[in-house]
Amino acid sequence: MLTAQKRVPSAALMSISPLSGDERSCPMKKGAPCRISDSPVWSYRFIVRQAAHRELLIGAVERWGYAVMNKAVVGVFLALLFVTLEAGQFVFFGGLFQRMSAWLFGFLVFGLTILLFVGWTAATRPEQLRAAIGQPRALIGVNLCAVCALGAYLASVQLVEPAVTYTISSGVMPVTTYVLYRCGIAEGEGMRNRAEAMGNLLLFAGVIFLAAITMLGLSGFVRGGWAAGLSGVLLAVTDGIFFTLVLVFSQRLDRAGVGPGAVLGLRLPLYVLVAGACAAAGLDYKETLPPSQIALFVGLGLLLTLPPLYALQRAVALISTLTLSALTALGPFVIFALQLLEGRVDYSSVTLAGLALYFTGSLLAATGAVKAATGGNGG
């Protein structure tokens, strides 16, 4: 709400007439004839004069403030929706990929995603595709980062415990956003309140702890010695860094006028090409399934994949990279909760200790991020 002290005195507002630039003296030119263009706030005064009542403008500004707050609330809701849906997807795909090649699945599901979203955009909003073509660096960057993130993730889970990979990569995202801020990148952002800063500190401590126990061979699964553990951890970190950059490039495309659906479709072509090549080369080969079963899995994949990805892309346009990173860091917590409900959690005690530290930090950081995004007092 705007306070009375912030309101501009009506005498100052009415010192310029929008209808005749020579009717009144200009306060900025000490008595000289005044025109609208002489004032840096001429458009503001013009609106007031046309409305004939400054309270109308005050109300409009207040409504704009509520719209901004609601925009952030919607963004937070969409980010949390993404986290929840992706967690369910993660649990489901863990069983699916025991039967079907992840590369073949990705090629089919994301190939159809491109056809759906890019085709729809071309038919209904062709100007968005032209805007995307006008941003070649962001377009190439988002494709390269998407491929690197997924490749690093798939390689990491072959070496270390999947829960550790997912947790480390998620926890690295808020840290990457802060590093981008320190490097002067526009999409980076510093800590905005004590809760967010303390939460991210605990979250990072949890990531370090999990990385250490993995390299020491104390987690539930490491394929090989400390070198394999170190490689798995570094690949998980790489995944988190590149996924943060996917969000950065997505925000740049959004600011250029490319809608969420178009961005979702346009950031996948390189991945689909790589996935198709890997599937053709027989990587991650599984026993051939009948076409009907492949069609069923692809249909389920579309239902489970598109809603969270679209929710994430919508959230990119509404909240900052730091807020989004802090909320997506909740993903491992939601997955852990779902696996508890399933009754198939089998983590080592030291892994559980690291996850507990991480979860505490992620909840605190997310609380601070939500308060900062929606204008609350972060403490």
Coordinates of C-alpha atoms in Angstrom, one line a residue:
M1 CA 0.0 0.0 0.0
L2 CA 1.2 3.5 -0.8
T3 CA 1.3 5.8 2.2
A4 CA 0.2 9.4 2.2
Q5 CA 3.8 10.7 2.5
K6 CA 4.5 9.1 -0.9
R7 CA 1.7 11.0 -2.7
V8 CA 2.8 13.9 -4.9
P9 CA 1.2 17.3 -4.0
S10 CA -1.6 18.2 -6.4
A11 CA -0.2 21.6 -7.0
A12 CA 3.0 20.1 -8.3
L13 CA 1.1 17.5 -10.4
M14 CA -1.1 20.2 -12.0
S15 CA 1.8 22.6 -12.7
I16 CA 1.8 21.3 -16.3
S17 CA -1.2 21.3 -18.6
P18 CA -1.2 18.4 -21.1
L19 CA -3.7 20.3 -23.3
S20 CA -1.7 23.4 -23.9
G21 CA 2.0 23.5 -23.3
D22 CA 2.0 27.4 -23.1
E23 CA -0.8 27.8 -20.6
R24 CA 1.3 27.5 -17.5
S25 CA 4.8 28.4 -16.3
C26 CA 7.2 25.5 -16.1
P27 CA 8.7 24.9 -12.6
M28 CA 11.8 23.4 -14.2
K29 CA 12.4 26.6 -16.4
K30 CA 11.6 29.3 -13.8
G31 CA 8.6 30.9 -15.5
A32 CA 9.4 30.0 -19.1
P33 CA 6.5 28.5 -21.2
C34 CA 6.2 24.9 -20.3
R35 CA 5.6 22.0 -22.6
I36 CA 5.0 18.3 -21.7
S37 CA 8.3 17.2 -23.1
D38 CA 10.2 19.6 -20.7
S39 CA 9.5 17.4 -17.7
P40 CA 11.0 14.0 -17.1
V41 CA 7.7 12.9 -15.6
W42 CA 5.5 14.4 -18.2
S43 CA 3.6 11.1 -18.9
Y44 CA 2.9 10.7 -15.2
R45 CA 1.4 14.2 -15.0
F46 CA -0.5 13.8 -18.3
I47 CA -2.3 10.8 -16.9
V48 CA -3.2 12.7 -13.8
R49 CA -4.5 15.7 -15.8
Q50 CA -6.6 13.5 -18.0
A51 CA -8.0 11.6 -15.1
A52 CA -8.8 14.9 -13.3
H53 CA -8.2 13.2 -10.0
R54 CA -4.9 12.1 -8.6
E55 CA -6.5 9.4 -6.5
L56 CA -7.3 7.5 -9.6
L57 CA -3.5 7.3 -10.3
I58 CA -2.8 6.3 -6.7
G59 CA -5.2 3.5 -7.0
A60 CA -3.8 2.3 -10.3
V61 CA -0.3 2.2 -8.8
E62 CA -1.5 0.3 -5.8
R63 CA -3.3 -2.2 -8.1
W64 CA 0.0 -2.5 -10.0
G65 CA 1.8 -3.3 -6.8
Y66 CA -0.7 -6.1 -6.0
A67 CA -0.3 -7.5 -9.5
V68 CA 3.5 -7.6 -9.0
M69 CA 3.1 -9.4 -5.7
N70 CA 0.6 -11.8 -7.2
K71 CA 3.0 -12.4 -10.1
A72 CA 5.6 -13.5 -7.6
V73 CA 3.1 -15.7 -5.8
V74 CA 2.1 -17.4 -9.0
G75 CA 5.8 -17.9 -9.8
V76 CA 6.5 -19.5 -6.4
F77 CA 3.4 -21.7 -6.8
L78 CA 4.6 -22.9 -10.3
A79 CA 8.1 -23.6 -9.0
L80 CA 6.7 -25.7 -6.2
L81 CA 4.4 -27.4 -8.6
F82 CA 7.5 -28.2 -10.8
V83 CA 9.4 -29.6 -7.8
T84 CA 6.5 -31.8 -6.7
L85 CA 5.7 -33.1 -10.2
E86 CA 9.4 -33.7 -11.0
A87 CA 9.8 -35.7 -7.8
G88 CA 6.9 -38.0 -8.8
Q89 CA 8.4 -38.2 -12.3
F90 CA 11.9 -39.1 -10.8
V91 CA 10.4 -41.9 -8.7
F92 CA 8.4 -43.3 -11.6
F93 CA 11.2 -43.1 -14.1
G94 CA 13.5 -44.9 -11.7
G95 CA 11.5 -48.0 -12.5
L96 CA 10.8 -47.3 -16.1
F97 CA 14.4 -46.9 -17.1
Q98 CA 15.1 -50.5 -15.9
R99 CA 13.0 -51.6 -18.9
M100 CA 13.4 -48.9 -21.6
S101 CA 16.5 -47.0 -22.8
A102 CA 16.7 -43.6 -21.4
W103 CA 18.0 -42.2 -24.7
L104 CA 15.2 -43.7 -26.7
F105 CA 12.7 -42.5 -24.2
G106 CA 14.2 -39.0 -24.4
F107 CA 14.3 -39.0 -28.1
L108 CA 10.7 -39.9 -28.5
V109 CA 9.2 -37.8 -25.7
F110 CA 11.1 -34.6 -26.3
G111 CA 10.9 -35.0 -30.0
L112 CA 7.1 -34.9 -29.7
T113 CA 7.5 -32.0 -27.2
I114 CA 9.3 -30.0 -29.9
L115 CA 6.7 -30.8 -32.5
L116 CA 3.9 -29.8 -30.1
F117 CA 5.2 -26.6 -28.7
V118 CA 7.2 -25.2 -31.6
G119 CA 4.4 -26.2 -34.0
W120 CA 1.8 -24.5 -31.9
T121 CA 3.9 -21.4 -31.5
A122 CA 4.5 -21.3 -35.3
A123 CA 0.8 -21.5 -36.0
T124 CA -0.4 -19.0 -33.3
R125 CA 2.6 -16.8 -32.3
P126 CA 5.1 -16.8 -35.1
E127 CA 6.6 -13.5 -33.9
Q128 CA 7.9 -15.4 -30.9
L129 CA 10.0 -17.7 -33.2
R130 CA 11.3 -14.6 -34.9
A131 CA 12.2 -13.2 -31.6
A132 CA 14.1 -16.4 -30.7
I133 CA 16.0 -16.4 -33.9
G134 CA 17.0 -12.8 -33.1
Q135 CA 18.7 -14.2 -29.9
P136 CA 21.2 -16.7 -31.4
R137 CA 23.5 -16.7 -28.4
A138 CA 20.7 -17.4 -25.9
L139 CA 19.2 -20.0 -28.2
I140 CA 22.5 -21.9 -28.7
G141 CA 23.4 -21.5 -25.1
V142 CA 20.2 -23.0 -23.7
N143 CA 20.5 -26.0 -26.1
L144 CA 24.2 -26.6 -25.2
C145 CA 23.6 -26.3 -21.5
A146 CA 20.6 -28.6 -21.6
V147 CA 22.6 -31.3 -23.2
C148 CA 25.6 -30.8 -20.9
A149 CA 23.4 -30.9 -17.8
L150 CA 21.6 -34.1 -18.8
G151 CA 24.8 -35.8 -19.9
A152 CA 26.5 -35.0 -16.7
Y153 CA 23.6 -36.2 -14.7
L154 CA 23.3 -39.5 -16.5
A155 CA 27.0 -40.1 -16.2
S156 CA 27.0 -39.3 -12.5
V157 CA 24.2 -41.7 -11.6
Q158 CA 26.3 -44.5 -13.1
L159 CA 29.0 -43.8 -10.6
V160 CA 27.4 -42.8 -7.3
E161 CA 24.1 -43.1 -5.5
P162 CA 21.3 -41.4 -7.5
A163 CA 20.0 -39.6 -4.4
V164 CA 23.5 -38.1 -3.9
T165 CA 23.7 -37.0 -7.5
Y166 CA 20.3 -35.3 -7.5
T167 CA 20.9 -33.6 -4.1
I168 CA 24.3 -32.3 -5.0
S169 CA 23.2 -31.0 -8.4
S170 CA 20.1 -29.3 -6.8
G171 CA 22.2 -27.8 -4.0
V172 CA 24.8 -26.3 -6.4
M173 CA 22.1 -24.2 -8.2
P174 CA 21.6 -21.5 -5.6
V175 CA 25.4 -21.3 -5.1
T176 CA 25.9 -20.9 -8.9
T177 CA 23.3 -18.1 -8.9
Y178 CA 25.3 -16.3 -6.2
V179 CA 28.6 -16.8 -8.1
L180 CA 27.0 -15.4 -11.2
Y181 CA 25.9 -12.4 -9.1
R182 CA 29.5 -11.9 -7.8
C183 CA 30.7 -12.1 -11.4
G184 CA 28.4 -9.3 -12.5
I185 CA 26.0 -11.5 -14.5
A186 CA 22.6 -9.8 -14.6
E187 CA 20.6 -12.9 -13.8
G188 CA 22.7 -13.6 -10.7
E189 CA 21.5 -12.5 -7.4
G190 CA 22.8 -12.0 -3.9
M191 CA 21.3 -13.2 -0.6
R192 CA 18.2 -11.1 0.2
N193 CA 17.6 -11.9 3.9
R194 CA 19.1 -13.8 6.8
A195 CA 16.9 -16.8 6.4
E196 CA 17.9 -17.2 2.8
A197 CA 21.6 -16.7 3.5
M198 CA 21.6 -19.1 6.5
G199 CA 19.6 -21.7 4.6
N200 CA 21.9 -21.7 1.6
L201 CA 24.9 -21.9 3.9
L202 CA 23.5 -25.1 5.6
L203 CA 22.4 -26.4 2.2
F204 CA 26.0 -26.0 0.9
A205 CA 27.4 -27.6 4.0
G206 CA 25.1 -30.6 3.3
V207 CA 26.4 -30.8 -0.3
I208 CA 30.0 -30.7 1.0
F209 CA 29.2 -33.5 3.5
L210 CA 27.5 -35.7 0.9
A211 CA 30.4 -35.1 -1.5
A212 CA 33.0 -36.1 1.2
I213 CA 31.3 -39.3 2.3
T214 CA 30.8 -40.3 -1.4
M215 CA 34.5 -39.9 -2.1
L216 CA 35.4 -41.8 1.0
G217 CA 33.1 -44.7 0.0
L218 CA 30.7 -44.2 3.0
S219 CA 27.5 -43.6 1.0
G220 CA 25.2 -46.4 -0.1
F221 CA 26.7 -46.9 -3.6
V222 CA 29.9 -46.0 -5.4
R223 CA 31.0 -47.9 -8.5
G224 CA 34.8 -48.1 -7.9
G225 CA 37.1 -46.3 -5.5
W226 CA 37.6 -42.7 -4.5
A227 CA 38.4 -41.7 -8.1
A228 CA 34.9 -42.9 -9.2
G229 CA 33.4 -41.1 -6.2
L230 CA 35.2 -37.9 -7.1
S231 CA 34.2 -38.2 -10.8
G232 CA 30.5 -38.8 -9.8
V233 CA 30.5 -35.8 -7.5
L234 CA 32.1 -33.5 -10.1
L235 CA 29.6 -34.6 -12.7
A236 CA 26.8 -33.9 -10.3
V237 CA 28.2 -30.4 -9.7
T238 CA 28.5 -29.9 -13.5
D239 CA 24.8 -30.9 -13.8
G240 CA 23.8 -28.2 -11.3
I241 CA 25.9 -25.5 -12.9
F242 CA 24.6 -26.1 -16.4
F243 CA 21.0 -26.4 -15.3
T244 CA 21.3 -23.0 -13.6
L245 CA 22.6 -21.7 -17.0
V246 CA 19.6 -23.2 -18.7
L247 CA 17.4 -21.0 -16.4
V248 CA 19.6 -18.0 -17.2
F249 CA 19.3 -18.4 -21.0
S250 CA 15.6 -19.1 -20.7
Q251 CA 15.1 -15.8 -18.8
R252 CA 17.0 -14.0 -21.6
L253 CA 14.7 -15.5 -24.2
D254 CA 11.7 -14.6 -22.1
R255 CA 12.8 -11.0 -21.9
A256 CA 13.2 -11.0 -25.7
G257 CA 9.5 -11.8 -26.1
V258 CA 9.7 -15.6 -26.5
G259 CA 6.8 -17.3 -24.6
P260 CA 7.2 -20.2 -22.1
G261 CA 5.9 -22.9 -24.5
A262 CA 8.2 -21.7 -27.3
V263 CA 11.3 -21.7 -25.0
L264 CA 10.4 -25.2 -23.8
G265 CA 10.3 -26.5 -27.3
L266 CA 13.3 -24.5 -28.6
R267 CA 15.7 -25.6 -25.9
L268 CA 15.4 -29.3 -26.7
P269 CA 16.4 -29.8 -30.4
L270 CA 20.1 -30.5 -29.7
Y271 CA 19.3 -32.9 -26.9
V272 CA 16.9 -34.8 -29.2
L273 CA 19.6 -35.1 -31.8
V274 CA 22.1 -36.4 -29.2
A275 CA 19.6 -38.7 -27.6
G276 CA 18.7 -40.1 -31.1
A277 CA 22.3 -40.7 -31.9
C278 CA 23.0 -42.4 -28.5
A279 CA 19.9 -44.6 -28.9
A280 CA 21.0 -45.6 -32.5
A281 CA 24.5 -46.4 -31.2
G282 CA 23.0 -48.8 -28.6
L283 CA 24.0 -46.9 -25.5
D284 CA 21.9 -47.9 -22.5
Y285 CA 20.5 -50.7 -24.5
K286 CA 17.5 -52.6 -23.1
E287 CA 15.5 -55.5 -24.4
T288 CA 13.3 -54.4 -27.3
L289 CA 9.8 -53.7 -26.2
P290 CA 6.6 -54.2 -28.4
P291 CA 5.4 -51.0 -30.1
S292 CA 2.3 -50.9 -28.0
Q293 CA 4.3 -50.8 -24.8
I294 CA 6.6 -48.2 -26.1
A295 CA 3.6 -46.1 -27.1
L296 CA 2.2 -46.5 -23.6
F297 CA 5.5 -45.5 -21.9
V298 CA 5.9 -42.5 -24.2
G299 CA 2.3 -41.4 -23.5
L300 CA 2.9 -41.7 -19.8
G301 CA 6.2 -39.8 -20.3
L302 CA 4.5 -36.9 -22.0
L303 CA 1.9 -36.7 -19.2
L304 CA 4.6 -36.8 -16.5
T305 CA 7.2 -34.7 -18.3
L306 CA 5.3 -31.8 -19.9
P307 CA 3.4 -30.4 -16.9
P308 CA 6.5 -29.9 -14.7
L309 CA 8.7 -28.6 -17.5
Y310 CA 6.0 -26.1 -18.6
A311 CA 5.4 -25.0 -15.0
L312 CA 9.2 -24.4 -14.6
Q313 CA 9.3 -22.4 -17.9
R314 CA 6.3 -20.3 -16.7
A315 CA 8.1 -19.7 -13.3
V316 CA 11.2 -18.6 -15.1
A317 CA 9.2 -15.6 -16.5
L318 CA 7.8 -14.7 -13.1
I319 CA 10.6 -15.0 -10.4
S320 CA 14.3 -14.6 -10.2
T321 CA 16.9 -17.2 -10.8
L322 CA 17.9 -17.3 -7.1
T323 CA 14.3 -17.8 -5.9
L324 CA 13.8 -20.5 -8.5
S325 CA 17.1 -22.2 -7.6
A326 CA 16.2 -22.1 -3.9
L327 CA 12.8 -23.7 -4.5
T328 CA 14.1 -26.4 -6.9
A329 CA 16.6 -27.3 -4.2
L330 CA 13.6 -28.7 -2.3
G331 CA 13.4 -31.5 -4.9
P332 CA 15.5 -34.1 -3.1
F333 CA 13.4 -33.5 0.1
V334 CA 10.1 -34.2 -1.8
I335 CA 11.6 -37.3 -3.5
F336 CA 12.8 -38.6 -0.1
A337 CA 9.3 -38.1 1.3
L338 CA 7.7 -40.0 -1.7
Q339 CA 10.2 -42.8 -1.3
L340 CA 9.4 -43.1 2.4
L341 CA 5.7 -43.4 1.5
E342 CA 6.7 -46.2 -1.0
G343 CA 8.6 -47.9 1.7
R344 CA 11.7 -48.5 -0.4
V345 CA 14.2 -46.1 1.1
D346 CA 17.6 -47.8 1.6
Y347 CA 20.2 -45.2 2.4
S348 CA 23.2 -45.5 4.6
S349 CA 23.1 -43.8 8.0
V350 CA 25.8 -41.2 6.9
T351 CA 23.9 -40.5 3.7
L352 CA 20.8 -39.8 5.8
A353 CA 22.8 -37.5 8.0
G354 CA 23.9 -35.5 5.0
L355 CA 20.4 -35.4 3.6
A356 CA 19.1 -34.2 6.9
L357 CA 21.5 -31.3 6.9
Y358 CA 20.7 -30.5 3.3
F359 CA 16.9 -30.7 3.9
T360 CA 17.2 -28.3 6.8
G361 CA 19.1 -25.8 4.7
S362 CA 16.8 -26.1 1.7
L363 CA 13.7 -25.5 3.7
L364 CA 15.2 -22.4 5.4
A365 CA 16.5 -21.1 2.1
A366 CA 13.2 -21.7 0.4
T367 CA 11.3 -19.9 3.2
G368 CA 13.6 -16.9 2.9
A369 CA 13.4 -16.9 -0.9
V370 CA 9.6 -16.9 -0.9
K371 CA 9.5 -14.1 1.6
A372 CA 11.9 -12.0 -0.5
A373 CA 10.0 -12.8 -3.7
T374 CA 6.6 -11.9 -2.4
G375 CA 7.7 -8.8 -0.4
G376 CA 7.6 -10.4 3.0
N377 CA 10.1 -9.7 5.8
G378 CA 12.8 -12.3 5.4
G379 CA 14.3 -11.7 8.9

